[in-house]
Amino acid sequence: MVNIITGCDAQKLKIYSAKDLDSLPQTRQLSGARKAEMKAVASVLPFRVNNYVVENLIDWKEVPDDPIFQLTFPQPGMLEPDSLKRMLQLTNSGAGDNEIMAAAREIQLSLNPHPAGQKQLNVPKFKGESLDGMQHKYRETVLFFPSAGQTCFSYCTYCFRWPQFVGMDELKFASKQAATLVEYLKNHKEVKSVLFTGGDPLIMKTVLLRTYIEPLLTPELEHVTSIRIGTKAPAFWPYRFVTDDDSDDLMRLFEQVKQSGRNLALMAHYSHPRFLETDIAENAIKRIQSSGATIRCQSPVVRHVNDNAKVWSDLWSREVKLGAIPYYMFVERDTGARRYFEIPLEQCLAIFNAAYKTVSGLGRTVRGPSMSCTPGKVMIDAISEVAGEKVFVLKFIQARDPAWVNQVFFAKYDPHATWLNHLEPALGKSKFFFEEQMASMLKAS
Ligand SMILES: *Cc1c(COP(=O)(O)O)cnc(C)c1O
Ligand code: SF4
């Protein structure tokens, strides 16, 4: 069916997972050995892709180096050689599901499934009860994980939320409690923004999404001035906004948020300019914008996918051209297949700076490269020399204690460091300025 407004053809979503690796026509060109490795990796890490990604985004002539293939399909390098060998032996020898799952779970547990104190620290309490589908880490913003939004249109191989997708999260941040969210917010007038996240909340049908969003539009919550939706649907399944059965209804919901006097922002995950090159992707952006919603763009910088300045320069330029706002460049988190994807902080900064120089001020709304760590979002601002010592200049752009925000601090320059925990205080200090306070926060929780 052709959408009357945009002229785009509708597509029916088809989801592919590990069991489809053999039958997909596009993967026929891969060797049997490669496919066996992919299956072994997929038994440990999540794999999910859809027909739009396979047919329109991956350039199969460039496989395995194609960035979108690297971003969505399991790669042998994602497991340590020993782990890969072990899983290959099991899957090749026809081991039973239980044996495979037990081995996979062992490897999963070795991959730091819960970085940045997500589980212990950020779950808020209300009337003595833990509110499992929520995180309240930064004063102004509550994260909400609707239980029905905990999957995605495709999975990113580098995603830090992977434990949710392989079913190992007892917490699963699940919550059907829109009412609880409203009660919590009524009692927390400091909250200005509610950020729906997942997974991908837009995997939900509009009717379901509406049950979460509508209750927030009440005048009693007028202190909540913005609602955000963290999503990769504009990249992985732009039909969601244009031709899907309930896309008109979704636009109406977005309009309703605007009409309530609030800002609706899509925090869109675009990790490569190719996601902005198809007609349907451009049309999705236009439709979202015509509802009055704004689009802000964020992504990690990862090896094999977007680890060069040209890609980022193209990405930000294209976003600006389409009226979407570059927002964050993240450093790949310390979890999962991070060894395959991680890039030294020094190189992240070099990529950021080289790309930042090429865009106009409209593209310089982007901040980063930023690490989402237990104390907050820490940006690598520069490499410099202070009092004769080569240092990383770091800065909190978000912090567990608002007093830390925008504070600059220094770490010893280290060309191999890929995360905050690799860094040591510079200038003869034994601790970073926030560490003692952070330790007492951890103790109190
Ligand atoms: C990034 C993030 C937010 C949103 O932060 P902004 O700087 O307002 O975009 C909220 N909560 C958590 C836990 C985050 O990591
Ligand atoms: S779309 Fe977002 S939540 Fe889903 S796998 Fe990718 S990064 Fe993770």
GROMACS .gro file of C-alpha atoms and ligand atoms in nm:
model
  468
    1MET     CA    1   0.000   0.000   0.000
    2VAL     CA    2   0.126   0.346  -0.084
    3ASN     CA    3   0.094   0.616   0.176
    4ILE     CA    4  -0.105   0.900   0.018
    5ILE     CA    5   0.086   1.179   0.182
    6THR     CA    6   0.441   1.067   0.117
    7GLY     CA    7   0.410   0.829  -0.175
    8CYS     CA    8   0.616   0.571   0.017
    9ASP     CA    9   0.540   0.202  -0.014
   10ALA     CA   10   0.435   0.032   0.305
   11GLN     CA   11   0.646  -0.263   0.418
   12LYS     CA   12   0.558  -0.546   0.646
   13LEU     CA   13   0.807  -0.590   0.927
   14LYS     CA   14   0.990  -0.921   0.914
   15ILE     CA   15   1.218  -1.003   1.202
   16TYR     CA   16   1.514  -1.239   1.157
   17SER     CA   17   1.712  -1.406   1.433
   18ALA     CA   18   1.984  -1.670   1.471
   19LYS     CA   19   1.764  -1.949   1.334
   20ASP     CA   20   1.731  -1.756   1.006
   21LEU     CA   21   2.106  -1.722   0.942
   22ASP     CA   22   2.101  -2.019   0.704
   23SER     CA   23   1.784  -1.937   0.516
   24LEU     CA   24   1.833  -1.565   0.445
   25PRO     CA   25   1.914  -1.533   0.073
   26GLN     CA   26   2.164  -1.257   0.147
   27THR     CA   27   2.378  -1.474   0.377
   28ARG     CA   28   2.421  -1.743   0.112
   29GLN     CA   29   2.744  -1.579  -0.001
   30LEU     CA   30   2.903  -1.641   0.340
   31SER     CA   31   3.108  -1.954   0.400
   32GLY     CA   32   2.976  -2.236   0.615
   33ALA     CA   33   3.254  -2.174   0.866
   34ARG     CA   34   3.164  -1.809   0.894
   35LYS     CA   35   2.799  -1.891   0.947
   36ALA     CA   36   2.888  -2.145   1.216
   37GLU     CA   37   3.089  -1.877   1.394
   38MET     CA   38   2.803  -1.632   1.364
   39LYS     CA   39   2.566  -1.884   1.517
   40ALA     CA   40   2.808  -1.954   1.799
   41VAL     CA   41   2.830  -1.582   1.877
   42ALA     CA   42   2.453  -1.547   1.851
   43SER     CA   43   2.409  -1.810   2.119
   44VAL     CA   44   2.580  -1.571   2.363
   45LEU     CA   45   2.497  -1.223   2.240
   46PRO     CA   46   2.162  -1.104   2.107
   47PHE     CA   47   2.099  -1.102   1.734
   48ARG     CA   48   1.792  -0.959   1.567
   49VAL     CA   49   1.760  -0.785   1.236
   50ASN     CA   50   1.475  -0.698   1.001
   51ASN     CA   51   1.395  -0.693   0.630
   52TYR     CA   52   1.457  -0.318   0.589
   53VAL     CA   53   1.807  -0.346   0.736
   54VAL     CA   54   1.892  -0.656   0.532
   55GLU     CA   55   1.745  -0.533   0.202
   56ASN     CA   56   1.808  -0.158   0.212
   57LEU     CA   57   2.090  -0.075   0.448
   58ILE     CA   58   2.357  -0.343   0.427
   59ASP     CA   59   2.576  -0.333   0.119
   60TRP     CA   60   2.626  -0.707   0.076
   61LYS     CA   61   2.914  -0.657  -0.170
   62GLU     CA   62   3.112  -0.506   0.119
   63VAL     CA   63   3.037  -0.778   0.372
   64PRO     CA   64   3.194  -0.851   0.621
   65ASP     CA   65   3.339  -0.498   0.641
   66ASP     CA   66   3.014  -0.321   0.570
   67PRO     CA   67   2.942  -0.098   0.874
   68ILE     CA   68   2.574  -0.185   0.899
   69PHE     CA   69   2.657  -0.556   0.877
   70GLN     CA   70   2.908  -0.505   1.158
   71LEU     CA   71   2.647  -0.315   1.353
   72THR     CA   72   2.375  -0.577   1.330
   73PHE     CA   73   2.519  -0.924   1.257
   74PRO     CA   74   2.722  -1.136   1.502
   75GLN     CA   75   3.096  -1.120   1.432
   76PRO     CA   76   3.350  -1.386   1.535
   77GLY     CA   77   3.571  -1.124   1.704
   78MET     CA   78   3.299  -1.038   1.951
   79LEU     CA   79   3.389  -1.331   2.173
   80GLU     CA   80   3.731  -1.406   2.319
   81PRO     CA   81   3.898  -1.681   2.110
   82ASP     CA   82   3.853  -1.937   2.391
   83SER     CA   83   3.487  -1.859   2.431
   84LEU     CA   84   3.428  -1.873   2.058
   85LYS     CA   85   3.603  -2.211   2.035
   86ARG     CA   86   3.399  -2.347   2.321
   87MET     CA   87   3.068  -2.236   2.174
   88LEU     CA   88   3.167  -2.362   1.828
   89GLN     CA   89   3.250  -2.706   1.969
   90LEU     CA   90   2.916  -2.721   2.144
   91THR     CA   91   2.707  -2.600   1.853
   92ASN     CA   92   2.895  -2.817   1.600
   93SER     CA   93   2.877  -3.133   1.810
   94GLY     CA   94   2.500  -3.113   1.835
   95ALA     CA   95   2.500  -3.044   2.210
   96GLY     CA   96   2.161  -3.004   2.374
   97ASP     CA   97   2.000  -2.665   2.426
   98ASN     CA   98   2.053  -2.679   2.801
   99GLU     CA   99   2.424  -2.740   2.768
  100ILE     CA  100   2.460  -2.461   2.513
  101MET     CA  101   2.262  -2.221   2.728
  102ALA     CA  102   2.460  -2.301   3.041
  103ALA     CA  103   2.789  -2.236   2.861
  104ALA     CA  104   2.649  -1.919   2.706
  105ARG     CA  105   2.535  -1.792   3.046
  106GLU     CA  106   2.884  -1.843   3.189
  107ILE     CA  107   3.033  -1.634   2.912
  108GLN     CA  108   2.760  -1.371   2.945
  109LEU     CA  109   2.836  -1.333   3.314
  110SER     CA  110   3.201  -1.266   3.230
  111LEU     CA  111   3.103  -0.973   3.007
  112ASN     CA  112   3.021  -0.719   3.281
  113PRO     CA  113   2.647  -0.726   3.220
  114HIS     CA  114   2.562  -0.438   3.453
  115PRO     CA  115   2.801  -0.149   3.411
  116ALA     CA  116   2.770   0.198   3.568
  117GLY     CA  117   2.592   0.077   3.882
  118GLN     CA  118   2.267   0.064   3.690
  119LYS     CA  119   2.104  -0.196   3.908
  120GLN     CA  120   2.204  -0.098   4.259
  121LEU     CA  121   2.207   0.277   4.237
  122ASN     CA  122   1.944   0.431   4.020
  123VAL     CA  123   1.617   0.259   4.102
  124PRO     CA  124   1.400   0.507   4.290
  125LYS     CA  125   1.181   0.420   4.589
  126PHE     CA  126   0.826   0.529   4.653
  127LYS     CA  127   0.637   0.454   4.975
  128GLY     CA  128   0.915   0.211   5.064
  129GLU     CA  129   0.891   0.013   4.742
  130SER     CA  130   1.147  -0.007   4.462
  131LEU     CA  131   1.010   0.119   4.134
  132ASP     CA  132   1.164  -0.135   3.903
  133GLY     CA  133   1.072   0.015   3.570
  134MET     CA  134   1.234   0.345   3.651
  135GLN     CA  135   1.574   0.504   3.699
  136HIS     CA  136   1.625   0.841   3.858
  137LYS     CA  137   1.993   0.921   3.839
  138TYR     CA  138   2.004   1.286   3.736
  139ARG     CA  139   1.781   1.528   3.927
  140GLU     CA  140   1.590   1.671   3.631
  141THR     CA  141   1.526   1.352   3.435
  142VAL     CA  142   1.349   1.024   3.510
  143LEU     CA  143   1.408   0.727   3.285
  144PHE     CA  144   1.109   0.502   3.234
  145PHE     CA  145   1.124   0.152   3.085
  146PRO     CA  146   0.780   0.046   2.968
  147SER     CA  147   0.773  -0.332   3.002
  148ALA     CA  148   0.633  -0.380   2.654
  149GLY     CA  149   0.912  -0.174   2.499
  150GLN     CA  150   1.207  -0.391   2.592
  151THR     CA  151   1.298  -0.513   2.247
  152CYS     CA  152   1.405  -0.335   1.926
  153PHE     CA  153   1.347  -0.343   1.550
  154SER     CA  154   1.702  -0.474   1.517
  155TYR     CA  155   1.971  -0.512   1.777
  156CYS     CA  156   2.299  -0.322   1.769
  157THR     CA  157   2.583  -0.562   1.833
  158TYR     CA  158   2.754  -0.304   2.057
  159CYS     CA  159   2.449  -0.231   2.272
  160PHE     CA  160   2.501  -0.211   2.649
  161ARG     CA  161   2.141  -0.323   2.707
  162TRP     CA  162   2.221  -0.671   2.575
  163PRO     CA  163   2.149  -0.853   2.907
  164GLN     CA  164   1.783  -0.755   2.872
  165PHE     CA  165   1.766  -0.918   2.531
  166VAL     CA  166   1.925  -1.251   2.624
  167GLY     CA  167   1.682  -1.289   2.912
  168MET     CA  168   1.936  -1.264   3.191
  169ASP     CA  169   1.797  -0.960   3.370
  170GLU     CA  170   1.586  -1.062   3.666
  171LEU     CA  171   1.509  -0.695   3.702
  172LYS     CA  172   1.428  -0.641   3.339
  173PHE     CA  173   1.330  -0.291   3.445
  174ALA     CA  174   0.980  -0.412   3.376
  175SER     CA  175   0.687  -0.197   3.468
  176LYS     CA  176   0.331  -0.178   3.359
  177GLN     CA  177   0.277   0.094   3.609
  178ALA     CA  178   0.203   0.416   3.430
  179ALA     CA  179   0.000   0.508   3.737
  180THR     CA  180   0.301   0.459   3.960
  181LEU     CA  181   0.508   0.679   3.734
  182VAL     CA  182   0.249   0.956   3.762
  183GLU     CA  183   0.236   0.922   4.142
  184TYR     CA  184   0.612   0.938   4.162
  185LEU     CA  185   0.626   1.246   3.943
  186LYS     CA  186   0.358   1.423   4.146
  187ASN     CA  187   0.588   1.389   4.441
  188HIS     CA  188   0.902   1.492   4.255
  189LYS     CA  189   0.854   1.846   4.135
  190GLU     CA  190   1.223   1.868   4.049
  191VAL     CA  191   1.174   1.639   3.749
  192LYS     CA  192   1.150   1.835   3.426
  193SER     CA  193   1.184   1.556   3.176
  194VAL     CA  194   1.064   1.198   3.143
  195LEU     CA  195   1.265   0.984   2.906
  196PHE     CA  196   1.101   0.668   2.777
  197THR     CA  197   1.363   0.414   2.690
  198GLY     CA  198   1.411   0.040   2.638
  199GLY     CA  199   1.487  -0.147   2.423
  200ASP     CA  200   1.287   0.070   2.194
  201PRO     CA  201   0.958   0.209   2.327
  202LEU     CA  202   0.838   0.259   1.970
  203ILE     CA  203   0.827  -0.117   1.923
  204MET     CA  204   0.498  -0.078   2.111
  205LYS     CA  205   0.180  -0.018   1.919
  206THR     CA  206   0.054   0.336   1.953
  207VAL     CA  207  -0.243   0.231   2.169
  208LEU     CA  208  -0.009   0.085   2.424
  209LEU     CA  209   0.236   0.375   2.412
  210ARG     CA  210  -0.058   0.606   2.463
  211THR     CA  211  -0.143   0.441   2.795
  212TYR     CA  212   0.198   0.548   2.921
  213ILE     CA  213   0.219   0.894   2.771
  214GLU     CA  214  -0.133   1.034   2.803
  215PRO     CA  215  -0.142   1.026   3.185
  216LEU     CA  216   0.167   1.250   3.188
  217LEU     CA  217  -0.016   1.526   3.006
  218THR     CA  218  -0.228   1.618   3.306
  219PRO     CA  219  -0.203   1.975   3.442
  220GLU     CA  220  -0.101   1.824   3.778
  221LEU     CA  221   0.232   1.739   3.616
  222GLU     CA  222   0.300   2.074   3.458
  223HIS     CA  223   0.653   2.069   3.604
  224VAL     CA  224   0.727   1.791   3.354
  225THR     CA  225   0.794   2.016   3.056
  226SER     CA  226   0.938   1.762   2.817
  227ILE     CA  227   0.878   1.404   2.722
  228ARG     CA  228   1.150   1.219   2.542
  229ILE     CA  229   1.151   0.888   2.361
  230GLY     CA  230   1.484   0.715   2.312
  231THR     CA  231   1.448   0.520   1.990
  232LYS     CA  232   1.625   0.366   1.697
  233ALA     CA  233   1.304   0.327   1.496
  234PRO     CA  234   1.387   0.622   1.264
  235ALA     CA  235   1.704   0.433   1.168
  236PHE     CA  236   1.597   0.067   1.183
  237TRP     CA  237   1.229   0.092   1.089
  238PRO     CA  238   1.129   0.436   0.958
  239TYR     CA  239   0.799   0.290   0.833
  240ARG     CA  240   0.690   0.321   1.197
  241PHE     CA  241   0.625   0.690   1.132
  242VAL     CA  242   0.502   0.678   0.774
  243THR     CA  243   0.321   0.367   0.655
  244ASP     CA  244   0.266   0.132   0.949
  245ASP     CA  245  -0.099   0.076   1.036
  246ASP     CA  246  -0.086   0.297   1.342
  247SER     CA  247   0.162   0.558   1.221
  248ASP     CA  248  -0.108   0.824   1.180
  249ASP     CA  249  -0.220   0.752   1.532
  250LEU     CA  250   0.139   0.787   1.651
  251MET     CA  251   0.161   1.131   1.489
  252ARG     CA  252  -0.162   1.226   1.665
  253LEU     CA  253  -0.013   1.121   1.997
  254PHE     CA  254   0.297   1.333   1.929
  255GLU     CA  255   0.071   1.628   1.845
  256GLN     CA  256  -0.119   1.578   2.165
  257VAL     CA  257   0.200   1.613   2.366
  258LYS     CA  258   0.278   1.937   2.183
  259GLN     CA  259  -0.076   2.063   2.241
  260SER     CA  260  -0.039   2.001   2.613
  261GLY     CA  261   0.233   2.266   2.602
  262ARG     CA  262   0.523   2.025   2.634
  263ASN     CA  263   0.823   1.952   2.421
  264LEU     CA  264   0.830   1.608   2.267
  265ALA     CA  265   1.181   1.506   2.170
  266LEU     CA  266   1.280   1.190   1.990
  267MET     CA  267   1.625   1.094   2.105
  268ALA     CA  268   1.709   0.918   1.783
  269HIS     CA  269   1.998   0.675   1.760
  270TYR     CA  270   2.177   0.723   1.426
  271SER     CA  271   2.517   0.557   1.414
  272HIS     CA  272   2.595   0.597   1.046
  273PRO     CA  273   2.494   0.841   0.771
  274ARG     CA  274   2.355   0.552   0.568
  275PHE     CA  275   2.056   0.547   0.804
  276LEU     CA  276   1.965   0.891   0.670
  277GLU     CA  277   2.002   0.814   0.302
  278THR     CA  278   1.685   0.624   0.211
  279ASP     CA  279   1.365   0.799   0.102
  280ILE     CA  280   1.169   0.636   0.377
  281ALA     CA  281   1.417   0.757   0.640
  282GLU     CA  282   1.388   1.115   0.515
  283ASN     CA  283   1.013   1.089   0.507
  284ALA     CA  284   1.005   0.961   0.862
  285ILE     CA  285   1.197   1.267   0.977
  286LYS     CA  286   0.964   1.502   0.791
  287ARG     CA  287   0.658   1.340   0.941
  288ILE     CA  288   0.796   1.347   1.294
  289GLN     CA  289   0.881   1.713   1.253
  290SER     CA  290   0.540   1.798   1.111
  291SER     CA  291   0.386   1.666   1.434
  292GLY     CA  292   0.580   1.934   1.619
  293ALA     CA  293   0.824   1.691   1.776
  294THR     CA  294   1.197   1.758   1.764
  295ILE     CA  295   1.464   1.505   1.681
  296ARG     CA  296   1.793   1.493   1.867
  297CYS     CA  297   2.057   1.250   1.752
  298GLN     CA  298   2.301   1.039   1.947
  299SER     CA  299   2.526   0.739   1.902
  300PRO     CA  300   2.837   0.576   2.037
  301VAL     CA  301   3.157   0.586   1.838
  302VAL     CA  302   3.257   0.224   1.771
  303ARG     CA  303   3.528   0.039   1.587
  304HIS     CA  304   3.419  -0.135   1.264
  305VAL     CA  305   3.109   0.087   1.238
  306ASN     CA  306   3.183   0.456   1.259
  307ASP     CA  307   3.543   0.498   1.372
  308ASN     CA  308   3.645   0.774   1.138
  309ALA     CA  309   3.589   1.147   1.121
  310LYS     CA  310   3.445   1.144   0.770
  311VAL     CA  311   3.154   0.926   0.879
  312TRP     CA  312   3.076   1.161   1.170
  313SER     CA  313   3.115   1.470   0.959
  314ASP     CA  314   2.870   1.324   0.705
  315LEU     CA  315   2.636   1.213   0.980
  316TRP     CA  316   2.617   1.549   1.155
  317SER     CA  317   2.595   1.740   0.825
  318ARG     CA  318   2.308   1.526   0.707
  319GLU     CA  319   2.129   1.556   1.039
  320VAL     CA  320   2.156   1.934   1.026
  321LYS     CA  321   2.036   1.939   0.667
  322LEU     CA  322   1.728   1.742   0.768
  323GLY     CA  323   1.663   1.967   1.068
  324ALA     CA  324   1.761   1.702   1.324
  325ILE     CA  325   1.985   1.817   1.607
  326PRO     CA  326   2.318   1.646   1.683
  327TYR     CA  327   2.319   1.581   2.060
  328TYR     CA  328   2.567   1.326   2.202
  329MET     CA  329   2.862   1.122   2.084
  330PHE     CA  330   2.914   0.842   2.336
  331VAL     CA  331   3.215   0.628   2.414
  332GLU     CA  332   3.136   0.255   2.382
  333ARG     CA  333   3.046   0.122   2.727
  334ASP     CA  334   3.250  -0.123   2.932
  335THR     CA  335   3.029  -0.424   2.874
  336GLY     CA  336   2.951  -0.707   2.631
  337ALA     CA  337   3.162  -0.728   2.318
  338ARG     CA  338   3.340  -0.406   2.415
  339ARG     CA  339   3.683  -0.544   2.329
  340TYR     CA  340   3.572  -0.577   1.968
  341PHE     CA  341   3.427  -0.227   1.952
  342GLU     CA  342   3.621  -0.011   2.191
  343ILE     CA  343   3.842   0.275   2.080
  344PRO     CA  344   4.103   0.451   2.298
  345LEU     CA  345   3.969   0.775   2.443
  346GLU     CA  346   4.243   0.965   2.266
  347GLN     CA  347   4.116   0.838   1.930
  348CYS     CA  348   3.751   0.908   2.017
  349LEU     CA  349   3.850   1.266   2.086
  350ALA     CA  350   4.050   1.290   1.764
  351ILE     CA  351   3.751   1.165   1.562
  352PHE     CA  352   3.518   1.403   1.742
  353ASN     CA  353   3.742   1.705   1.691
  354ALA     CA  354   3.819   1.637   1.328
  355ALA     CA  355   3.449   1.600   1.246
  356TYR     CA  356   3.340   1.892   1.467
  357LYS     CA  357   3.568   2.124   1.272
  358THR     CA  358   3.388   2.046   0.947
  359VAL     CA  359   3.035   2.141   1.053
  360SER     CA  360   2.878   2.481   1.102
  361GLY     CA  361   2.761   2.603   1.440
  362LEU     CA  362   2.429   2.429   1.380
  363GLY     CA  363   2.610   2.096   1.404
  364ARG     CA  364   2.812   2.197   1.709
  365THR     CA  365   2.519   2.130   1.938
  366VAL     CA  366   2.676   1.788   1.971
  367ARG     CA  367   2.866   1.711   2.291
  368GLY     CA  368   3.118   1.440   2.357
  369PRO     CA  369   3.288   1.209   2.340
  370SER     CA  370   3.107   1.120   2.661
  371MET     CA  371   3.129   0.822   2.895
  372SER     CA  372   2.813   0.725   3.083
  373CYS     CA  373   2.970   0.618   3.411
  374THR     CA  374   2.846   0.558   3.764
  375PRO     CA  375   2.912   0.919   3.877
  376GLY     CA  376   2.770   1.076   3.560
  377LYS     CA  377   2.837   1.158   3.199
  378VAL     CA  378   3.203   1.244   3.168
  379MET     CA  379   3.319   1.421   2.856
  380ILE     CA  380   3.675   1.408   2.726
  381ASP     CA  381   3.722   1.772   2.646
  382ALA     CA  382   4.086   1.787   2.542
  383ILE     CA  383   4.435   1.652   2.576
  384SER     CA  384   4.655   1.924   2.715
  385GLU     CA  385   4.956   2.007   2.925
  386VAL     CA  386   4.906   2.145   3.274
  387ALA     CA  387   5.199   2.230   3.499
  388GLY     CA  388   5.428   2.034   3.269
  389GLU     CA  389   5.214   1.720   3.278
  390LYS     CA  390   5.027   1.574   2.978
  391VAL     CA  391   4.666   1.529   3.082
  392PHE     CA  392   4.315   1.445   2.971
  393VAL     CA  393   4.088   1.740   3.043
  394LEU     CA  394   3.759   1.590   3.159
  395LYS     CA  395   3.427   1.747   3.243
  396PHE     CA  396   3.094   1.631   3.385
  397ILE     CA  397   2.810   1.712   3.149
  398GLN     CA  398   2.566   1.521   3.370
  399ALA     CA  399   2.623   1.413   3.728
  400ARG     CA  400   2.467   1.224   4.012
  401ASP     CA  401   2.529   1.534   4.223
  402PRO     CA  402   2.427   1.845   4.026
  403ALA     CA  403   2.711   2.034   4.195
  404TRP     CA  404   2.960   1.840   3.982
  405VAL     CA  405   2.807   1.947   3.651
  406ASN     CA  406   3.045   2.142   3.431
  407GLN     CA  407   3.333   2.080   3.669
  408VAL     CA  408   3.660   2.025   3.492
  409PHE     CA  409   3.912   1.773   3.624
  410PHE     CA  410   4.234   1.617   3.505
  411ALA     CA  411   4.354   1.263   3.447
  412LYS     CA  412   4.699   1.140   3.351
  413TYR     CA  413   4.727   1.105   2.977
  414ASP     CA  414   4.709   0.739   2.881
  415PRO     CA  415   4.705   0.645   2.512
  416HIS     CA  416   4.551   0.304   2.586
  417ALA     CA  417   4.271   0.408   2.821
  418THR     CA  418   3.924   0.328   2.691
  419TRP     CA  419   3.713   0.405   2.999
  420LEU     CA  420   3.708   0.617   3.315
  421ASN     CA  421   3.827   0.329   3.535
  422HIS     CA  422   4.153   0.316   3.337
  423LEU     CA  423   4.228   0.676   3.426
  424GLU     CA  424   4.430   0.806   3.719
  425PRO     CA  425   4.416   1.151   3.870
  426ALA     CA  426   4.684   1.385   3.738
  427LEU     CA  427   4.887   1.662   3.902
  428GLY     CA  428   4.990   1.455   4.204
  429LYS     CA  429   4.635   1.398   4.330
  430SER     CA  430   4.546   1.057   4.473
  431LYS     CA  431   4.174   1.080   4.398
  432PHE     CA  432   3.937   1.251   4.160
  433PHE     CA  433   3.740   1.528   4.331
  434PHE     CA  434   3.413   1.332   4.331
  435GLU     CA  435   3.541   0.995   4.447
  436GLU     CA  436   3.486   1.026   4.822
  437GLN     CA  437   3.136   1.156   4.781
  438MET     CA  438   3.066   0.885   4.525
  439ALA     CA  439   3.187   0.616   4.767
  440SER     CA  440   2.952   0.739   5.039
  441MET     CA  441   2.663   0.747   4.794
  442LEU     CA  442   2.737   0.384   4.706
  443LYS     CA  443   2.752   0.291   5.073
  444ALA     CA  444   2.421   0.463   5.146
  445SER     CA  445   2.235   0.281   4.869
  446LIG     C1  446   2.189   1.041   2.959
  446LIG     C2  447   2.096   1.010   3.067
  446LIG     C3  448   1.986   1.092   3.093
  446LIG     C4  449   1.955   1.212   3.008
  446LIG     O1  450   2.051   1.309   3.025
  446LIG     P1  451   2.045   1.445   2.945
  446LIG     O2  452   2.179   1.506   2.964
  446LIG     O3  453   1.934   1.523   3.007
  446LIG     O4  454   2.016   1.412   2.804
  446LIG     C5  455   1.906   1.060   3.200
  446LIG     N1  456   1.930   0.954   3.280
  446LIG     C6  457   2.036   0.873   3.259
  446LIG     C7  458   2.059   0.758   3.350
  446LIG     C8  459   2.122   0.898   3.152
  446LIG     O5  460   2.226   0.817   3.130
  447SF4     S1  461   1.828   0.004   1.921
  447SF4    FE1  462   1.911   0.093   2.110
  447SF4     S2  463   1.844  -0.043   2.279
  447SF4    FE2  464   1.811  -0.153   2.080
  447SF4     S3  465   2.001  -0.273   2.053
  447SF4    FE3  466   2.034  -0.078   1.945
  447SF4     S4  467   2.135   0.055   2.099
  447SF4    FE4  468   2.043  -0.118   2.209
   0.00000   0.00000   0.00000
